[in-house]
Amino acid sequence: MHELSIVMSIIEIATTQMEGADASEIEEIELEIGALSGVEENSFEFAWKQAVRNTPLQNAVRKINHIEGLATCLDCMIDFSITQLYDACPVCGGHFLNIKKGKELKVKSLVVN
Amino acid sequence: MCATCGCSADGSVTMHIPGQENNQDHNHGHDHSHSHGKRIVDVEQDILQQNNLLAERNKGYFDAKNILALNLVSSPGSGKTTLLEKTLTDLKGQLTFAVIEGDQQTTNDADRIHATGTKVTQINTGKGCHLDAHMVLHAIQGMKPKNDSVLFIENVGNLVCPAMFDLGEKERVVIISVTEGDDKPLKYPDMFFTSTLCIINKIDLLPYVPFSIEKVKENAKKINRNLPIIEVSCTTGAGLQEWYDWLKSKVLAPELV
Ligand SMILES: Nc1nc2c(ncn2[C@@H]2O[C@H](COP(=O)(O)OP(=O)(O)OP(=O)(O)O)[C@@H](O)[C@H]2O)c(=O)[nH]1
Ligand SMILES: [Mg+2]
Ligand SMILES: [Zn+2]
């Protein structure tokens, strides 16, 4: 359950940013999570509920921007969407890929008060 | 308080949740209500940034001391500790070793390493399912591995969680054993994606299990095309020489640096 560590880091980042902005409340948090980031949604949800209690994120509205996986086949030089790291190029069937999108794991923004 | 990373850890691994402790004296001296009102803060910060920064720090330490750090990852029981015992014994006198053992509860593995006469530090993660750069930072502060040594870090037995956490290692070695099924790479793609060597262990058991070496290689290459794969048996010693040769090829001769 590395998702718990992930949530802990989010709480830490958000709290630091809130304090830096001289605010005392977080109303909203916007996250970016890629399809290939290795975060499992159910585990993340479970960890979130447990961990945000009694933190500034307790009542925050959480927005998640899910980023789809995008890869370039380095043999054909075409882009295509992927859902797994082992997906093949639809043209040549090869696996010589460069992952361009989908690995994101970010705190984008906060709405504080 | 730890001067290097600013944490308040005393070596035991405990999770620290900011804001959850002594809320009382945490008012920022800002009670005189001049509210700035509702506003947006652009953060744009990688969630793993803290770990990655500490990993960079570990990496700097390893580079400066010409230490080859390897992160060993696998499912529980694939043979990480056995492979280490073999390696430490067979290459004794040829290379200088140090070991960090990550385990949820016991010191069993560290005791096994200690029995080979190698310097070892145990990290117990408690409920934690992976090592992180912060734990390793503290472990190396305590053990002070020698210049030009090889540092093995045995991660917690788990093919999922450790994949995300860079420890600052130079090489990540994923070990699978033939009793686990040849679809392991497809089930745990992140680990195979981030590894720099794959060891297939327990090949002495191949006659007894339906495991295709060809299949597992094919699956691994779908995820990581250039992943070298070495087949070994820690029990019979088959293939170990190839692993030792790989290891030695990664050790930088100090005079060349
Ligand atoms: N038949 C056979 N058994 C092996 C081999 N290598 C290791 N084993 C056995 O596999 C079992 C687990 O080995 P360990 O080295 O403890 O595995 P580990 O990956 O360190 O396990 P954890 O630290 O619990 O994750 C032990 O009983 C070993 O004796 C091998 O090459 N062949
Ligand atoms: Mg072990
Ligand atoms: Zn292609």
CSV table of C-alpha atoms and ligand atoms in Angstrom, one decimal:
chain,number,residue,atom,x,y,z
A,1,MET,CA,0.0,0.0,0.0
A,2,HIS,CA,2.4,2.7,-1.2
A,3,GLU,CA,-0.7,4.8,-1.8
A,4,LEU,CA,-0.6,5.7,1.9
A,5,SER,CA,2.9,7.1,1.5
A,6,ILE,CA,1.6,9.0,-1.6
A,7,VAL,CA,-1.3,10.5,0.4
A,8,MET,CA,1.1,11.4,3.3
A,9,SER,CA,3.3,13.3,0.8
A,10,ILE,CA,0.3,15.1,-0.6
A,11,ILE,CA,-0.8,16.2,2.9
A,12,GLU,CA,2.7,17.4,3.6
A,13,ILE,CA,2.9,19.4,0.4
A,14,ALA,CA,-0.5,20.9,0.8
A,15,THR,CA,0.1,21.8,4.4
A,16,THR,CA,3.4,23.5,3.6
A,17,GLN,CA,1.8,25.4,0.8
A,18,MET,CA,-1.2,26.5,2.9
A,19,GLU,CA,1.1,27.8,5.6
A,20,GLY,CA,3.3,29.5,3.0
A,21,ALA,CA,0.2,31.3,1.7
A,22,ASP,CA,-0.7,32.4,5.2
A,23,ALA,CA,-4.0,30.5,5.0
A,24,SER,CA,-5.6,28.3,7.6
A,25,GLU,CA,-7.9,26.2,5.5
A,26,ILE,CA,-7.8,24.2,2.3
A,27,GLU,CA,-11.1,24.2,0.5
A,28,GLU,CA,-10.0,22.4,-2.7
A,29,ILE,CA,-7.1,20.4,-3.9
A,30,GLU,CA,-6.4,19.6,-7.5
A,31,LEU,CA,-4.2,16.5,-8.3
A,32,GLU,CA,-2.8,15.1,-11.5
A,33,ILE,CA,-2.6,11.3,-11.7
A,34,GLY,CA,-1.4,9.5,-14.8
A,35,ALA,CA,-2.7,6.1,-15.8
A,36,LEU,CA,0.8,4.7,-15.7
A,37,SER,CA,1.8,6.3,-12.4
A,38,GLY,CA,1.4,3.1,-10.4
A,39,VAL,CA,-1.3,4.5,-8.2
A,40,GLU,CA,-4.2,2.1,-7.7
A,41,GLU,CA,-7.4,4.0,-7.4
A,42,ASN,CA,-9.2,1.9,-4.8
A,43,SER,CA,-6.1,1.8,-2.6
A,44,PHE,CA,-5.7,5.5,-3.0
A,45,GLU,CA,-9.3,6.2,-2.0
A,46,PHE,CA,-8.9,4.0,1.0
A,47,ALA,CA,-5.6,5.6,2.1
A,48,TRP,CA,-7.0,9.1,1.5
A,49,LYS,CA,-10.0,8.5,3.9
A,50,GLN,CA,-7.7,7.2,6.6
A,51,ALA,CA,-5.0,9.8,6.3
A,52,VAL,CA,-6.6,13.1,5.8
A,53,ARG,CA,-8.5,13.0,9.1
A,54,ASN,CA,-7.4,15.9,11.4
A,55,THR,CA,-5.3,17.4,8.7
A,56,PRO,CA,-6.0,20.6,6.7
A,57,LEU,CA,-7.2,18.4,3.9
A,58,GLN,CA,-10.0,16.8,6.0
A,59,ASN,CA,-12.8,18.8,4.4
A,60,ALA,CA,-11.1,19.7,1.1
A,61,VAL,CA,-12.8,19.0,-2.1
A,62,ARG,CA,-10.5,16.8,-4.2
A,63,LYS,CA,-10.3,17.1,-7.9
A,64,ILE,CA,-8.3,14.5,-9.8
A,65,ASN,CA,-7.2,15.1,-13.4
A,66,HIS,CA,-6.6,11.7,-14.8
A,67,ILE,CA,-3.9,11.7,-17.5
A,68,GLU,CA,-4.1,9.1,-20.2
A,69,GLY,CA,-1.0,7.1,-21.2
A,70,LEU,CA,0.7,8.3,-24.4
A,71,ALA,CA,3.7,6.7,-26.0
A,72,THR,CA,5.9,7.1,-29.1
A,73,CYS,CA,7.1,4.1,-31.0
A,74,LEU,CA,10.8,4.8,-31.5
A,75,ASP,CA,10.8,2.6,-34.6
A,76,CYS,CA,7.8,4.1,-36.4
A,77,MET,CA,7.9,7.5,-34.7
A,78,ILE,CA,4.2,7.5,-34.2
A,79,ASP,CA,2.2,8.4,-31.1
A,80,PHE,CA,-0.5,6.2,-29.7
A,81,SER,CA,-2.4,5.9,-26.4
A,82,ILE,CA,-1.5,3.1,-24.0
A,83,THR,CA,-3.0,1.8,-20.9
A,84,GLN,CA,-0.2,-0.6,-19.8
A,85,LEU,CA,3.6,-0.3,-20.0
A,86,TYR,CA,3.6,-3.5,-22.0
A,87,ASP,CA,1.3,-2.3,-24.8
A,88,ALA,CA,2.6,-2.8,-28.3
A,89,CYS,CA,2.9,-0.3,-31.1
A,90,PRO,CA,-0.3,-0.6,-33.2
A,91,VAL,CA,1.7,-0.3,-36.4
A,92,CYS,CA,4.8,-2.6,-36.0
A,93,GLY,CA,3.8,-4.5,-32.9
A,94,GLY,CA,7.0,-3.5,-31.3
A,95,HIS,CA,7.8,-2.5,-27.7
A,96,PHE,CA,10.5,0.1,-28.2
A,97,LEU,CA,8.5,2.9,-26.7
A,98,ASN,CA,9.1,6.3,-25.2
A,99,ILE,CA,6.4,7.1,-22.6
A,100,LYS,CA,5.4,10.7,-23.1
A,101,LYS,CA,2.4,11.0,-20.8
A,102,GLY,CA,0.7,9.0,-18.1
A,103,LYS,CA,3.5,9.0,-15.4
A,104,GLU,CA,2.3,12.2,-13.8
A,105,LEU,CA,1.8,12.3,-10.0
A,106,LYS,CA,1.4,16.0,-9.0
A,107,VAL,CA,-0.3,18.4,-6.8
A,108,LYS,CA,-1.5,21.1,-9.2
A,109,SER,CA,-3.1,23.7,-7.1
A,110,LEU,CA,-5.0,24.5,-4.0
A,111,VAL,CA,-7.9,26.8,-3.1
A,112,VAL,CA,-7.1,28.1,0.4
A,113,ASN,CA,-8.8,30.4,2.8
B,1,MET,CA,16.3,16.3,14.9
B,2,CYS,CA,18.1,15.0,11.9
B,3,ALA,CA,20.3,17.7,10.5
B,4,THR,CA,20.5,16.3,7.0
B,5,CYS,CA,16.8,16.0,6.2
B,6,GLY,CA,15.2,18.0,9.0
B,7,CYS,CA,13.1,15.1,10.2
B,8,SER,CA,12.6,14.3,13.9
B,9,ALA,CA,13.3,10.6,13.5
B,10,ASP,CA,15.5,8.7,15.9
B,11,GLY,CA,16.1,5.9,13.5
B,12,SER,CA,12.8,4.1,14.0
B,13,VAL,CA,10.5,4.4,11.1
B,14,THR,CA,7.4,6.3,11.9
B,15,MET,CA,5.0,8.2,9.7
B,16,HIS,CA,4.8,11.8,10.3
B,17,ILE,CA,1.6,13.6,9.4
B,18,PRO,CA,1.9,17.3,9.5
B,19,GLY,CA,-1.0,19.0,11.0
B,20,GLN,CA,-2.2,16.0,12.9
B,21,GLU,CA,-0.1,16.6,16.0
B,22,ASN,CA,-0.6,19.3,18.6
B,23,ASN,CA,-3.0,21.4,16.6
B,24,GLN,CA,-3.4,23.6,19.7
B,25,ASP,CA,-0.1,25.4,19.4
B,26,HIS,CA,-0.3,25.6,15.7
B,27,ASN,CA,-2.0,28.9,15.1
B,28,HIS,CA,0.8,30.6,13.2
B,29,GLY,CA,0.3,33.6,15.5
B,30,HIS,CA,-2.3,34.8,13.0
B,31,ASP,CA,-5.4,34.9,15.1
B,32,HIS,CA,-6.0,38.7,14.5
B,33,SER,CA,-8.5,38.1,11.8
B,34,HIS,CA,-7.1,39.8,8.8
B,35,SER,CA,-8.4,37.3,6.3
B,36,HIS,CA,-6.8,37.3,2.9
B,37,GLY,CA,-10.0,35.6,1.6
B,38,LYS,CA,-10.3,32.7,-0.7
B,39,ARG,CA,-7.5,32.3,-3.2
B,40,ILE,CA,-5.8,29.8,-5.5
B,41,VAL,CA,-2.3,28.6,-4.9
B,42,ASP,CA,-0.4,27.2,-7.9
B,43,VAL,CA,1.6,24.3,-6.6
B,44,GLU,CA,2.7,22.2,-9.6
B,45,GLN,CA,4.8,19.9,-7.4
B,46,ASP,CA,5.6,16.3,-8.0
B,47,ILE,CA,4.2,14.2,-5.1
B,48,LEU,CA,7.4,12.1,-5.0
B,49,GLN,CA,9.6,15.2,-5.0
B,50,GLN,CA,10.6,14.8,-1.4
B,51,ASN,CA,11.7,11.2,-1.9
B,52,ASN,CA,13.4,12.1,-5.1
B,53,LEU,CA,15.4,14.9,-3.5
B,54,LEU,CA,16.6,12.6,-0.8
B,55,ALA,CA,17.4,9.9,-3.3
B,56,GLU,CA,19.6,12.4,-5.2
B,57,ARG,CA,21.4,13.1,-2.0
B,58,ASN,CA,22.0,9.4,-1.4
B,59,LYS,CA,23.2,9.2,-4.9
B,60,GLY,CA,25.6,12.1,-4.4
B,61,TYR,CA,27.0,10.3,-1.4
B,62,PHE,CA,27.4,7.1,-3.3
B,63,ASP,CA,29.1,8.8,-6.2
B,64,ALA,CA,31.5,10.7,-4.0
B,65,LYS,CA,32.6,7.6,-2.3
B,66,ASN,CA,32.5,5.5,-5.4
B,67,ILE,CA,30.0,3.1,-3.8
B,68,LEU,CA,28.0,0.9,-6.1
B,69,ALA,CA,24.5,0.8,-4.6
B,70,LEU,CA,22.1,-1.9,-5.8
B,71,ASN,CA,18.4,-2.1,-4.8
B,72,LEU,CA,17.2,-5.8,-4.7
B,73,VAL,CA,13.5,-6.2,-5.2
B,74,SER,CA,11.3,-9.3,-5.5
B,75,SER,CA,8.2,-11.0,-4.2
B,76,PRO,CA,8.6,-12.5,-0.7
B,77,GLY,CA,10.7,-15.6,-0.9
B,78,SER,CA,12.2,-15.3,-4.4
B,79,GLY,CA,15.7,-15.7,-2.9
B,80,LYS,CA,17.1,-12.2,-2.3
B,81,THR,CA,18.8,-13.0,1.0
B,82,THR,CA,20.0,-16.4,-0.3
B,83,LEU,CA,21.5,-14.7,-3.4
B,84,LEU,CA,23.2,-12.2,-1.1
B,85,GLU,CA,24.6,-14.9,1.2
B,86,LYS,CA,26.1,-16.7,-1.8
B,87,THR,CA,27.5,-13.6,-3.3
B,88,LEU,CA,29.0,-12.3,-0.1
B,89,THR,CA,30.7,-15.6,0.6
B,90,ASP,CA,31.9,-16.4,-2.9
B,91,LEU,CA,33.3,-12.9,-3.6
B,92,LYS,CA,34.8,-12.4,-0.1
B,93,GLY,CA,38.2,-10.8,-0.5
B,94,GLN,CA,37.5,-9.7,-4.1
B,95,LEU,CA,35.1,-6.9,-3.3
B,96,THR,CA,34.1,-4.9,-0.2
B,97,PHE,CA,30.5,-5.3,0.7
B,98,ALA,CA,27.9,-3.7,3.0
B,99,VAL,CA,24.2,-4.6,3.2
B,100,ILE,CA,21.0,-2.8,4.2
B,101,GLU,CA,18.2,-5.1,5.0
B,102,GLY,CA,14.6,-3.9,4.7
B,103,ASP,CA,12.0,-6.0,6.4
B,104,GLN,CA,8.6,-5.3,8.0
B,105,GLN,CA,9.3,-7.1,11.3
B,106,THR,CA,12.2,-9.3,12.0
B,107,THR,CA,16.0,-9.1,11.9
B,108,ASN,CA,16.2,-12.7,10.5
B,109,ASP,CA,17.7,-11.6,7.2
B,110,ALA,CA,20.2,-9.2,8.8
B,111,ASP,CA,21.3,-12.1,11.1
B,112,ARG,CA,21.9,-14.3,8.0
B,113,ILE,CA,24.0,-11.6,6.4
B,114,HIS,CA,25.9,-10.9,9.6
B,115,ALA,CA,26.8,-14.6,9.7
B,116,THR,CA,28.7,-14.2,6.5
B,117,GLY,CA,30.9,-11.6,8.2
B,118,THR,CA,29.5,-8.6,6.3
B,119,LYS,CA,28.6,-5.2,7.7
B,120,VAL,CA,24.8,-5.0,7.8
B,121,THR,CA,22.1,-2.6,9.0
B,122,GLN,CA,18.5,-3.6,9.4
B,123,ILE,CA,15.6,-1.3,8.7
B,124,ASN,CA,12.3,-2.4,10.0
B,125,THR,CA,9.5,-0.6,8.2
B,126,GLY,CA,6.7,-1.8,10.5
B,127,LYS,CA,3.6,-1.8,8.4
B,128,GLY,CA,5.5,0.0,5.6
B,129,CYS,CA,5.6,-2.0,2.4
B,130,HIS,CA,8.7,-0.5,0.9
B,131,LEU,CA,12.0,1.3,1.7
B,132,ASP,CA,12.2,4.9,0.8
B,133,ALA,CA,15.2,7.3,0.3
B,134,HIS,CA,14.8,8.7,3.8
B,135,MET,CA,15.2,5.4,5.5
B,136,VAL,CA,18.2,4.6,3.5
B,137,LEU,CA,19.7,8.0,4.2
B,138,HIS,CA,19.6,7.2,7.9
B,139,ALA,CA,20.9,3.7,7.4
B,140,ILE,CA,24.0,4.9,5.6
B,141,GLN,CA,24.6,7.7,8.2
B,142,GLY,CA,24.7,4.9,10.8
B,143,MET,CA,26.8,2.4,8.9
B,144,LYS,CA,29.2,4.6,6.9
B,145,PRO,CA,29.9,2.2,4.1
B,146,LYS,CA,33.6,2.2,2.9
B,147,ASN,CA,34.8,3.9,-0.2
B,148,ASP,CA,34.8,1.8,-3.3
B,149,SER,CA,32.4,-0.8,-1.7
B,150,VAL,CA,29.4,-2.5,-3.1
B,151,LEU,CA,26.2,-1.7,-1.1
B,152,PHE,CA,23.3,-4.1,-1.4
B,153,ILE,CA,19.9,-2.9,-0.3
B,154,GLU,CA,17.4,-5.7,0.1
B,155,ASN,CA,14.0,-4.1,-0.2
B,156,VAL,CA,10.8,-5.4,1.5
B,157,GLY,CA,9.5,-8.5,-0.4
B,158,ASN,CA,6.9,-6.8,-2.6
B,159,LEU,CA,6.8,-6.3,-6.4
B,160,VAL,CA,4.4,-3.3,-6.3
B,161,CYS,CA,5.2,-0.6,-3.8
B,162,PRO,CA,9.1,-0.4,-4.0
B,163,ALA,CA,8.9,0.4,-7.7
B,164,MET,CA,8.0,4.0,-7.1
B,165,PHE,CA,10.6,4.9,-4.6
B,166,ASP,CA,14.1,5.7,-5.8
B,167,LEU,CA,16.6,5.0,-3.1
B,168,GLY,CA,19.5,6.6,-5.0
B,169,GLU,CA,20.7,3.3,-6.2
B,170,LYS,CA,22.7,2.8,-9.4
B,171,GLU,CA,21.2,-0.5,-10.3
B,172,ARG,CA,17.8,-2.1,-9.5
B,173,VAL,CA,17.8,-5.8,-9.6
B,174,VAL,CA,14.5,-7.6,-9.8
B,175,ILE,CA,14.5,-11.2,-8.9
B,176,ILE,CA,11.8,-13.7,-9.8
B,177,SER,CA,11.9,-17.4,-9.1
B,178,VAL,CA,10.5,-20.1,-11.4
B,179,THR,CA,7.8,-21.1,-8.9
B,180,GLU,CA,6.1,-17.7,-9.4
B,181,GLY,CA,4.8,-18.0,-12.9
B,182,ASP,CA,6.1,-16.6,-16.1
B,183,ASP,CA,3.5,-13.8,-16.3
B,184,LYS,CA,5.1,-11.9,-13.4
B,185,PRO,CA,6.5,-9.1,-15.6
B,186,LEU,CA,3.0,-8.4,-17.0
B,187,LYS,CA,1.5,-8.4,-13.6
B,188,TYR,CA,4.1,-6.1,-12.1
B,189,PRO,CA,5.1,-3.9,-15.1
B,190,ASP,CA,6.3,-1.0,-13.1
B,191,MET,CA,9.0,-3.0,-11.4
B,192,PHE,CA,10.3,-4.5,-14.6
B,193,PHE,CA,10.1,-1.1,-16.2
B,194,THR,CA,12.4,0.5,-13.6
B,195,SER,CA,14.8,-2.4,-13.2
B,196,THR,CA,18.3,-2.6,-14.8
B,197,LEU,CA,18.8,-6.4,-14.3
B,198,CYS,CA,16.5,-9.3,-14.0
B,199,ILE,CA,17.6,-12.5,-12.2
B,200,ILE,CA,15.5,-15.7,-12.6
B,201,ASN,CA,16.3,-17.8,-9.6
B,202,LYS,CA,15.6,-21.4,-8.6
B,203,ILE,CA,16.2,-22.8,-12.1
B,204,ASP,CA,17.0,-26.1,-10.3
B,205,LEU,CA,13.2,-26.4,-9.9
B,206,LEU,CA,12.4,-26.0,-13.6
B,207,PRO,CA,11.7,-29.7,-14.1
B,208,TYR,CA,8.9,-29.6,-11.5
B,209,VAL,CA,7.0,-26.4,-12.4
B,210,PRO,CA,5.3,-25.2,-15.6
B,211,PHE,CA,7.5,-22.2,-16.1
B,212,SER,CA,8.8,-21.1,-19.5
B,213,ILE,CA,12.1,-19.2,-19.5
B,214,GLU,CA,11.4,-18.1,-23.0
B,215,LYS,CA,7.9,-16.8,-22.1
B,216,VAL,CA,9.2,-14.8,-19.1
B,217,LYS,CA,11.9,-13.2,-21.2
B,218,GLU,CA,9.5,-12.3,-23.9
B,219,ASN,CA,7.2,-10.7,-21.3
B,220,ALA,CA,10.0,-8.8,-19.6
B,221,LYS,CA,11.2,-7.5,-23.0
B,222,LYS,CA,7.8,-6.1,-23.8
B,223,ILE,CA,8.2,-3.8,-20.9
B,224,ASN,CA,11.9,-3.2,-20.8
B,225,ARG,CA,13.5,-4.0,-24.1
B,226,ASN,CA,17.1,-3.8,-23.0
B,227,LEU,CA,16.7,-5.6,-19.6
B,228,PRO,CA,19.5,-8.1,-19.2
B,229,ILE,CA,18.3,-11.4,-17.8
B,230,ILE,CA,20.5,-13.9,-15.9
B,231,GLU,CA,19.3,-17.4,-14.9
B,232,VAL,CA,20.6,-18.8,-11.7
B,233,SER,CA,20.1,-21.4,-9.0
B,234,CYS,CA,21.4,-20.4,-5.6
B,235,THR,CA,21.0,-24.0,-4.6
B,236,THR,CA,23.2,-25.6,-7.2
B,237,GLY,CA,25.3,-22.5,-8.0
B,238,ALA,CA,24.3,-22.6,-11.7
B,239,GLY,CA,24.6,-19.3,-13.5
B,240,LEU,CA,26.0,-17.5,-10.5
B,241,GLN,CA,29.3,-16.8,-12.3
B,242,GLU,CA,27.4,-14.8,-14.9
B,243,TRP,CA,25.8,-12.7,-12.1
B,244,TYR,CA,29.3,-12.1,-10.5
B,245,ASP,CA,30.7,-11.1,-13.9
B,246,TRP,CA,27.8,-8.6,-14.3
B,247,LEU,CA,28.4,-7.3,-10.8
B,248,LYS,CA,32.1,-6.8,-11.3
B,249,SER,CA,31.5,-5.1,-14.6
B,250,LYS,CA,29.5,-2.5,-12.7
B,251,VAL,CA,32.1,-1.8,-10.1
B,252,LEU,CA,34.1,1.2,-11.1
B,253,ALA,CA,37.7,0.8,-10.6
B,254,PRO,CA,38.7,3.6,-8.2
B,255,GLU,CA,41.7,4.7,-10.3
B,256,LEU,CA,39.5,5.3,-13.3
B,257,VAL,CA,37.4,7.9,-11.5
C,1,LIG,N1,15.2,-24.7,-4.7
C,1,LIG,C1,15.7,-23.5,-4.5
C,1,LIG,N2,15.4,-22.9,-3.4
C,1,LIG,C2,15.9,-21.6,-3.2
C,1,LIG,C3,16.8,-21.0,-4.1
C,1,LIG,N3,17.2,-19.8,-3.7
C,1,LIG,C4,16.5,-19.6,-2.5
C,1,LIG,N4,15.8,-20.7,-2.2
C,1,LIG,C5,14.9,-20.9,-1.0
C,1,LIG,O1,13.8,-20.0,-1.1
C,1,LIG,C6,13.4,-19.6,0.2
C,1,LIG,C7,13.3,-18.1,0.4
C,1,LIG,O2,14.6,-17.6,0.2
C,1,LIG,P1,15.1,-16.2,0.8
C,1,LIG,O3,16.5,-15.9,0.3
C,1,LIG,O4,14.8,-16.1,2.2
C,1,LIG,O5,14.1,-15.2,0.0
C,1,LIG,P2,13.9,-13.6,0.1
C,1,LIG,O6,13.6,-13.1,-1.2
C,1,LIG,O7,15.0,-13.0,0.8
C,1,LIG,O8,12.6,-13.6,1.1
C,1,LIG,P3,12.0,-12.3,1.8
C,1,LIG,O9,13.1,-11.5,2.4
C,1,LIG,O10,11.1,-12.9,2.9
C,1,LIG,O11,11.2,-11.5,0.8
C,1,LIG,C8,14.4,-20.2,1.2
C,1,LIG,O12,13.9,-21.4,1.7
C,1,LIG,C9,15.6,-20.6,0.3
C,1,LIG,O13,16.4,-21.7,0.7
C,1,LIG,C10,17.2,-21.8,-5.3
C,1,LIG,O14,17.9,-21.4,-6.2
C,1,LIG,N5,16.6,-23.0,-5.4
C,2,MG,MG,15.1,-11.8,2.5
C,3,ZN,ZN,6.1,0.9,-34.3
